[in-house]
Amino acid sequence: MNYHFQAHRQVRKNLLDILQNTSHEDLLLIPDGFNNNIYWNIAHTVATQQLLHYYLSGNPFRIDKYWIETYKKGTLPNLNVQKSEVEDLEFLLTETSKILMKDYDSDFFSDYTPYTTSFGMDLKSIQDAIIFNNMHESLHYGYVMAQKRAILGEIGR
Protein backbone atom coordinates (compact mmCIF):
# COMPACT_ATOMS: atom_id res chain seq x y z
CA MET A 1 0.00 0.00 0.00
CA ASN A 2 3.01 2.31 0.29
CA TYR A 3 2.77 3.18 -3.40
CA HIS A 4 -0.90 4.12 -3.03
CA PHE A 5 -0.16 6.34 -0.04
CA GLN A 6 2.66 7.97 -2.01
CA ALA A 7 0.24 8.60 -4.89
CA HIS A 8 -2.29 10.08 -2.45
CA ARG A 9 0.29 12.45 -1.01
CA GLN A 10 1.30 13.54 -4.53
CA VAL A 11 -2.26 14.26 -5.68
CA ARG A 12 -2.85 16.21 -2.47
CA LYS A 13 0.41 18.13 -2.98
CA ASN A 14 -0.73 19.06 -6.51
CA LEU A 15 -4.13 20.20 -5.23
CA LEU A 16 -2.48 22.18 -2.43
CA ASP A 17 -0.22 23.91 -4.93
CA ILE A 18 -3.23 25.06 -6.96
CA LEU A 19 -5.09 26.14 -3.83
CA GLN A 20 -2.13 28.22 -2.64
CA ASN A 21 -1.24 29.71 -6.02
CA THR A 22 -4.65 30.66 -7.39
CA SER A 23 -6.29 33.95 -6.48
CA HIS A 24 -9.23 33.82 -4.09
CA GLU A 25 -11.46 35.23 -6.82
CA ASP A 26 -10.41 32.55 -9.33
CA LEU A 27 -10.87 29.74 -6.76
CA LEU A 28 -14.54 30.70 -6.47
CA LEU A 29 -15.26 31.54 -10.11
CA ILE A 30 -17.42 29.02 -11.95
CA PRO A 31 -16.06 28.94 -15.51
CA ASP A 32 -18.40 28.73 -18.49
CA GLY A 33 -19.39 25.13 -19.13
CA PHE A 34 -18.84 24.01 -15.51
CA ASN A 35 -21.29 23.71 -12.60
CA ASN A 36 -18.72 24.12 -9.83
CA ASN A 37 -15.40 25.83 -9.15
CA ILE A 38 -11.81 25.01 -8.27
CA TYR A 39 -12.42 25.43 -4.56
CA TRP A 40 -15.43 23.10 -4.54
CA ASN A 41 -13.50 20.38 -6.39
CA ILE A 42 -10.65 20.49 -3.89
CA ALA A 43 -12.92 20.56 -0.82
CA HIS A 44 -14.98 17.76 -2.37
CA THR A 45 -11.91 15.49 -2.46
CA VAL A 46 -11.45 15.91 1.30
CA ALA A 47 -15.14 15.27 2.04
CA THR A 48 -15.29 12.21 -0.21
CA GLN A 49 -12.11 10.72 1.24
CA GLN A 50 -13.67 10.88 4.69
CA LEU A 51 -16.87 9.21 3.47
CA LEU A 52 -15.10 6.45 1.54
CA HIS A 53 -12.61 5.63 4.28
CA TYR A 54 -14.17 6.53 7.61
CA TYR A 55 -17.94 6.40 7.14
CA LEU A 56 -17.89 3.11 5.23
CA SER A 57 -15.63 1.54 7.87
CA GLY A 58 -17.94 2.64 10.69
CA ASN A 59 -15.45 5.12 12.13
CA PRO A 60 -15.89 8.77 13.09
CA PHE A 61 -14.82 11.43 10.62
CA ARG A 62 -11.43 13.01 11.24
CA ILE A 63 -12.75 16.43 10.15
CA ASP A 64 -15.68 18.61 11.15
CA LYS A 65 -18.98 17.42 9.66
CA TYR A 66 -19.35 20.87 8.07
CA TRP A 67 -16.91 19.83 5.35
CA ILE A 68 -18.84 16.64 4.60
CA GLU A 69 -22.24 18.30 4.47
CA THR A 70 -21.03 21.27 2.41
CA TYR A 71 -18.84 19.47 -0.13
CA LYS A 72 -20.14 15.90 -0.50
CA LYS A 73 -21.45 14.62 -3.82
CA GLY A 74 -24.56 16.49 -4.94
CA THR A 75 -23.73 19.78 -3.20
CA LEU A 76 -23.40 23.12 -4.94
CA PRO A 77 -20.42 25.46 -4.67
CA ASN A 78 -20.38 27.92 -1.81
CA LEU A 79 -19.54 31.24 -3.46
CA ASN A 80 -19.03 33.04 -0.14
CA VAL A 81 -15.91 31.22 1.09
CA GLN A 82 -13.73 33.29 3.40
CA LYS A 83 -9.94 33.27 3.15
CA SER A 84 -9.75 31.59 6.56
CA GLU A 85 -11.71 28.63 5.17
CA VAL A 86 -9.23 28.35 2.29
CA GLU A 87 -6.46 28.19 4.89
CA ASP A 88 -8.38 25.50 6.78
CA LEU A 89 -8.69 23.48 3.57
CA GLU A 90 -4.93 23.82 2.97
CA PHE A 91 -4.37 22.29 6.40
CA LEU A 92 -6.93 19.50 5.85
CA LEU A 93 -5.42 18.47 2.51
CA THR A 94 -2.15 17.61 4.20
CA GLU A 95 -3.34 16.43 7.60
CA THR A 96 -6.09 14.06 6.45
CA SER A 97 -3.55 12.28 4.27
CA LYS A 98 -1.15 11.86 7.21
CA ILE A 99 -3.95 10.72 9.54
CA LEU A 100 -5.17 8.19 6.98
CA MET A 101 -1.75 6.55 6.86
CA LYS A 102 -1.51 6.42 10.66
CA ASP A 103 -5.02 5.03 10.99
CA TYR A 104 -4.32 2.40 8.33
CA ASP A 105 -1.11 1.32 10.05
CA SER A 106 -2.95 0.94 13.37
CA ASP A 107 -5.67 -1.29 11.83
CA PHE A 108 -8.32 1.37 12.42
CA PHE A 109 -10.28 0.12 9.39
CA SER A 110 -10.91 -3.47 10.46
CA ASP A 111 -14.55 -3.41 9.28
CA TYR A 112 -15.66 -2.14 5.89
CA THR A 113 -19.16 -1.95 4.42
CA PRO A 114 -19.06 -2.88 0.71
CA TYR A 115 -20.11 -0.03 -1.55
CA THR A 116 -20.56 0.42 -5.30
CA THR A 117 -19.45 3.88 -6.44
CA SER A 118 -21.31 5.96 -9.02
CA PHE A 119 -18.25 5.28 -11.20
CA GLY A 120 -19.24 1.61 -11.17
CA MET A 121 -16.45 0.33 -8.94
CA ASP A 122 -17.16 -2.15 -6.14
CA LEU A 123 -15.30 -1.29 -2.95
CA LYS A 124 -15.03 -4.30 -0.65
CA SER A 125 -12.18 -3.26 1.64
CA ILE A 126 -10.29 -0.23 2.88
CA GLN A 127 -7.55 -1.08 0.39
CA ASP A 128 -10.08 -0.88 -2.47
CA ALA A 129 -11.33 2.42 -1.08
CA ILE A 130 -7.83 3.93 -0.85
CA ILE A 131 -7.02 2.93 -4.43
CA PHE A 132 -10.37 4.19 -5.73
CA ASN A 133 -10.05 7.43 -3.77
CA ASN A 134 -6.75 8.15 -5.52
CA MET A 135 -8.50 7.74 -8.85
CA HIS A 136 -11.35 9.99 -7.67
CA GLU A 137 -8.99 12.71 -6.46
CA SER A 138 -7.01 12.52 -9.71
CA LEU A 139 -10.24 12.97 -11.66
CA HIS A 140 -11.02 16.13 -9.69
CA TYR A 141 -7.45 17.33 -10.12
CA GLY A 142 -8.09 17.08 -13.85
CA TYR A 143 -11.28 19.12 -13.47
CA VAL A 144 -9.35 21.73 -11.50
CA MET A 145 -6.68 22.01 -14.20
CA ALA A 146 -9.37 22.35 -16.88
CA GLN A 147 -11.15 25.03 -14.84
CA LYS A 148 -7.90 26.91 -14.36
CA ARG A 149 -7.27 26.86 -18.12
CA ALA A 150 -10.85 27.96 -18.76
CA ILE A 151 -10.46 30.86 -16.34
CA LEU A 152 -7.17 31.94 -17.94
CA GLY A 153 -8.87 31.80 -21.33
CA GLU A 154 -11.78 33.90 -20.06
CA ILE A 155 -9.40 36.47 -18.62
CA GLY A 156 -7.49 36.60 -21.90
CA ARG A 157 -10.56 37.56 -23.95
Short mmCIF file of the C-alpha atoms (twelve columns), coordinates in Angstrom:
data_MODEL
# 
_entry.id   MODEL 
# 
loop_
_atom_site.group_PDB 
_atom_site.id 
_atom_site.type_symbol 
_atom_site.label_atom_id 
_atom_site.label_alt_id 
_atom_site.label_comp_id 
_atom_site.label_asym_id 
_atom_site.label_seq_id 
_atom_site.Cartn_x 
_atom_site.Cartn_y 
_atom_site.Cartn_z 
_atom_site.pdbx_PDB_model_num 
ATOM 1   C CA . MET A 1   0.000   0.000  0.000   1 
ATOM 2   C CA . ASN A 2   3.010   2.308  0.293   1 
ATOM 3   C CA . TYR A 3   2.771   3.178  -3.397  1 
ATOM 4   C CA . HIS A 4   -0.900  4.124  -3.027  1 
ATOM 5   C CA . PHE A 5   -0.157  6.338  -0.037  1 
ATOM 6   C CA . GLN A 6   2.661   7.971  -2.010  1 
ATOM 7   C CA . ALA A 7   0.235   8.597  -4.892  1 
ATOM 8   C CA . HIS A 8   -2.289  10.079 -2.448  1 
ATOM 9   C CA . ARG A 9   0.290   12.454 -1.008  1 
ATOM 10  C CA . GLN A 10  1.297   13.540 -4.526  1 
ATOM 11  C CA . VAL A 11  -2.256  14.264 -5.682  1 
ATOM 12  C CA . ARG A 12  -2.852  16.212 -2.469  1 
ATOM 13  C CA . LYS A 13  0.414   18.131 -2.984  1 
ATOM 14  C CA . ASN A 14  -0.727  19.056 -6.511  1 
ATOM 15  C CA . LEU A 15  -4.133  20.202 -5.233  1 
ATOM 16  C CA . LEU A 16  -2.485  22.182 -2.431  1 
ATOM 17  C CA . ASP A 17  -0.218  23.914 -4.934  1 
ATOM 18  C CA . ILE A 18  -3.229  25.059 -6.963  1 
ATOM 19  C CA . LEU A 19  -5.094  26.141 -3.828  1 
ATOM 20  C CA . GLN A 20  -2.133  28.219 -2.642  1 
ATOM 21  C CA . ASN A 21  -1.239  29.709 -6.020  1 
ATOM 22  C CA . THR A 22  -4.647  30.656 -7.388  1 
ATOM 23  C CA . SER A 23  -6.285  33.947 -6.476  1 
ATOM 24  C CA . HIS A 24  -9.229  33.821 -4.094  1 
ATOM 25  C CA . GLU A 25  -11.460 35.226 -6.816  1 
ATOM 26  C CA . ASP A 26  -10.408 32.549 -9.327  1 
ATOM 27  C CA . LEU A 27  -10.865 29.742 -6.759  1 
ATOM 28  C CA . LEU A 28  -14.542 30.696 -6.470  1 
ATOM 29  C CA . LEU A 29  -15.264 31.543 -10.112 1 
ATOM 30  C CA . ILE A 30  -17.421 29.017 -11.954 1 
ATOM 31  C CA . PRO A 31  -16.058 28.943 -15.512 1 
ATOM 32  C CA . ASP A 32  -18.405 28.730 -18.491 1 
ATOM 33  C CA . GLY A 33  -19.390 25.126 -19.131 1 
ATOM 34  C CA . PHE A 34  -18.837 24.008 -15.512 1 
ATOM 35  C CA . ASN A 35  -21.293 23.712 -12.604 1 
ATOM 36  C CA . ASN A 36  -18.721 24.116 -9.831  1 
ATOM 37  C CA . ASN A 37  -15.403 25.830 -9.153  1 
ATOM 38  C CA . ILE A 38  -11.807 25.011 -8.275  1 
ATOM 39  C CA . TYR A 39  -12.419 25.434 -4.557  1 
ATOM 40  C CA . TRP A 40  -15.432 23.098 -4.537  1 
ATOM 41  C CA . ASN A 41  -13.501 20.376 -6.391  1 
ATOM 42  C CA . ILE A 42  -10.650 20.490 -3.894  1 
ATOM 43  C CA . ALA A 43  -12.916 20.564 -0.823  1 
ATOM 44  C CA . HIS A 44  -14.985 17.755 -2.371  1 
ATOM 45  C CA . THR A 45  -11.912 15.493 -2.462  1 
ATOM 46  C CA . VAL A 46  -11.448 15.913 1.301   1 
ATOM 47  C CA . ALA A 47  -15.138 15.270 2.037   1 
ATOM 48  C CA . THR A 48  -15.289 12.206 -0.214  1 
ATOM 49  C CA . GLN A 49  -12.109 10.718 1.242   1 
ATOM 50  C CA . GLN A 50  -13.672 10.881 4.689   1 
ATOM 51  C CA . LEU A 51  -16.871 9.206  3.475   1 
ATOM 52  C CA . LEU A 52  -15.095 6.445  1.543   1 
ATOM 53  C CA . HIS A 53  -12.608 5.633  4.283   1 
ATOM 54  C CA . TYR A 54  -14.174 6.526  7.614   1 
ATOM 55  C CA . TYR A 55  -17.936 6.396  7.143   1 
ATOM 56  C CA . LEU A 56  -17.886 3.106  5.227   1 
ATOM 57  C CA . SER A 57  -15.633 1.544  7.865   1 
ATOM 58  C CA . GLY A 58  -17.943 2.643  10.685  1 
ATOM 59  C CA . ASN A 59  -15.448 5.116  12.129  1 
ATOM 60  C CA . PRO A 60  -15.890 8.768  13.089  1 
ATOM 61  C CA . PHE A 61  -14.825 11.433 10.617  1 
ATOM 62  C CA . ARG A 62  -11.425 13.006 11.236  1 
ATOM 63  C CA . ILE A 63  -12.749 16.430 10.154  1 
ATOM 64  C CA . ASP A 64  -15.680 18.609 11.147  1 
ATOM 65  C CA . LYS A 65  -18.975 17.418 9.659   1 
ATOM 66  C CA . TYR A 66  -19.351 20.871 8.065   1 
ATOM 67  C CA . TRP A 67  -16.912 19.827 5.354   1 
ATOM 68  C CA . ILE A 68  -18.835 16.636 4.604   1 
ATOM 69  C CA . GLU A 69  -22.244 18.304 4.467   1 
ATOM 70  C CA . THR A 70  -21.026 21.270 2.408   1 
ATOM 71  C CA . TYR A 71  -18.837 19.469 -0.131  1 
ATOM 72  C CA . LYS A 72  -20.137 15.901 -0.503  1 
ATOM 73  C CA . LYS A 73  -21.445 14.620 -3.824  1 
ATOM 74  C CA . GLY A 74  -24.558 16.488 -4.938  1 
ATOM 75  C CA . THR A 75  -23.732 19.776 -3.199  1 
ATOM 76  C CA . LEU A 76  -23.402 23.118 -4.943  1 
ATOM 77  C CA . PRO A 77  -20.419 25.455 -4.675  1 
ATOM 78  C CA . ASN A 78  -20.376 27.919 -1.809  1 
ATOM 79  C CA . LEU A 79  -19.540 31.241 -3.458  1 
ATOM 80  C CA . ASN A 80  -19.026 33.038 -0.138  1 
ATOM 81  C CA . VAL A 81  -15.915 31.216 1.095   1 
ATOM 82  C CA . GLN A 82  -13.731 33.285 3.398   1 
ATOM 83  C CA . LYS A 83  -9.938  33.271 3.149   1 
ATOM 84  C CA . SER A 84  -9.753  31.593 6.563   1 
ATOM 85  C CA . GLU A 85  -11.705 28.626 5.171   1 
ATOM 86  C CA . VAL A 86  -9.230  28.347 2.290   1 
ATOM 87  C CA . GLU A 87  -6.455  28.190 4.892   1 
ATOM 88  C CA . ASP A 88  -8.383  25.498 6.784   1 
ATOM 89  C CA . LEU A 89  -8.686  23.478 3.569   1 
ATOM 90  C CA . GLU A 90  -4.931  23.824 2.966   1 
ATOM 91  C CA . PHE A 91  -4.367  22.291 6.404   1 
ATOM 92  C CA . LEU A 92  -6.931  19.504 5.847   1 
ATOM 93  C CA . LEU A 93  -5.422  18.465 2.505   1 
ATOM 94  C CA . THR A 94  -2.148  17.613 4.202   1 
ATOM 95  C CA . GLU A 95  -3.342  16.433 7.596   1 
ATOM 96  C CA . THR A 96  -6.085  14.057 6.454   1 
ATOM 97  C CA . SER A 97  -3.550  12.283 4.267   1 
ATOM 98  C CA . LYS A 98  -1.150  11.862 7.212   1 
ATOM 99  C CA . ILE A 99  -3.946  10.723 9.542   1 
ATOM 100 C CA . LEU A 100 -5.174  8.187  6.982   1 
ATOM 101 C CA . MET A 101 -1.747  6.551  6.860   1 
ATOM 102 C CA . LYS A 102 -1.507  6.416  10.664  1 
ATOM 103 C CA . ASP A 103 -5.018  5.025  10.988  1 
ATOM 104 C CA . TYR A 104 -4.325  2.402  8.328   1 
ATOM 105 C CA . ASP A 105 -1.109  1.319  10.049  1 
ATOM 106 C CA . SER A 106 -2.950  0.944  13.365  1 
ATOM 107 C CA . ASP A 107 -5.670  -1.292 11.831  1 
ATOM 108 C CA . PHE A 108 -8.315  1.369  12.422  1 
ATOM 109 C CA . PHE A 109 -10.277 0.116  9.389   1 
ATOM 110 C CA . SER A 110 -10.915 -3.474 10.458  1 
ATOM 111 C CA . ASP A 111 -14.548 -3.405 9.277   1 
ATOM 112 C CA . TYR A 112 -15.662 -2.142 5.890   1 
ATOM 113 C CA . THR A 113 -19.162 -1.945 4.422   1 
ATOM 114 C CA . PRO A 114 -19.064 -2.877 0.713   1 
ATOM 115 C CA . TYR A 115 -20.107 -0.028 -1.555  1 
ATOM 116 C CA . THR A 116 -20.557 0.420  -5.297  1 
ATOM 117 C CA . THR A 117 -19.446 3.877  -6.440  1 
ATOM 118 C CA . SER A 118 -21.307 5.961  -9.019  1 
ATOM 119 C CA . PHE A 119 -18.252 5.283  -11.196 1 
ATOM 120 C CA . GLY A 120 -19.237 1.608  -11.174 1 
ATOM 121 C CA . MET A 121 -16.446 0.326  -8.941  1 
ATOM 122 C CA . ASP A 122 -17.164 -2.151 -6.142  1 
ATOM 123 C CA . LEU A 123 -15.300 -1.292 -2.949  1 
ATOM 124 C CA . LYS A 124 -15.034 -4.303 -0.652  1 
ATOM 125 C CA . SER A 125 -12.175 -3.259 1.637   1 
ATOM 126 C CA . ILE A 126 -10.295 -0.234 2.881   1 
ATOM 127 C CA . GLN A 127 -7.552  -1.085 0.387   1 
ATOM 128 C CA . ASP A 128 -10.079 -0.878 -2.471  1 
ATOM 129 C CA . ALA A 129 -11.330 2.425  -1.079  1 
ATOM 130 C CA . ILE A 130 -7.829  3.927  -0.855  1 
ATOM 131 C CA . ILE A 131 -7.020  2.930  -4.426  1 
ATOM 132 C CA . PHE A 132 -10.370 4.191  -5.735  1 
ATOM 133 C CA . ASN A 133 -10.045 7.431  -3.766  1 
ATOM 134 C CA . ASN A 134 -6.750  8.147  -5.517  1 
ATOM 135 C CA . MET A 135 -8.503  7.744  -8.849  1 
ATOM 136 C CA . HIS A 136 -11.349 9.986  -7.672  1 
ATOM 137 C CA . GLU A 137 -8.987  12.705 -6.461  1 
ATOM 138 C CA . SER A 138 -7.011  12.525 -9.706  1 
ATOM 139 C CA . LEU A 139 -10.240 12.969 -11.658 1 
ATOM 140 C CA . HIS A 140 -11.020 16.127 -9.686  1 
ATOM 141 C CA . TYR A 141 -7.447  17.333 -10.118 1 
ATOM 142 C CA . GLY A 142 -8.090  17.077 -13.854 1 
ATOM 143 C CA . TYR A 143 -11.276 19.121 -13.469 1 
ATOM 144 C CA . VAL A 144 -9.346  21.726 -11.497 1 
ATOM 145 C CA . MET A 145 -6.683  22.013 -14.199 1 
ATOM 146 C CA . ALA A 146 -9.374  22.349 -16.885 1 
ATOM 147 C CA . GLN A 147 -11.151 25.026 -14.843 1 
ATOM 148 C CA . LYS A 148 -7.899  26.908 -14.355 1 
ATOM 149 C CA . ARG A 149 -7.270  26.859 -18.119 1 
ATOM 150 C CA . ALA A 150 -10.853 27.963 -18.761 1 
ATOM 151 C CA . ILE A 151 -10.456 30.864 -16.338 1 
ATOM 152 C CA . LEU A 152 -7.170  31.935 -17.938 1 
ATOM 153 C CA . GLY A 153 -8.874  31.801 -21.332 1 
ATOM 154 C CA . GLU A 154 -11.776 33.895 -20.061 1 
ATOM 155 C CA . ILE A 155 -9.398  36.472 -18.625 1 
ATOM 156 C CA . GLY A 156 -7.489  36.602 -21.903 1 
ATOM 157 C CA . ARG A 157 -10.561 37.559 -23.950 1 
# 
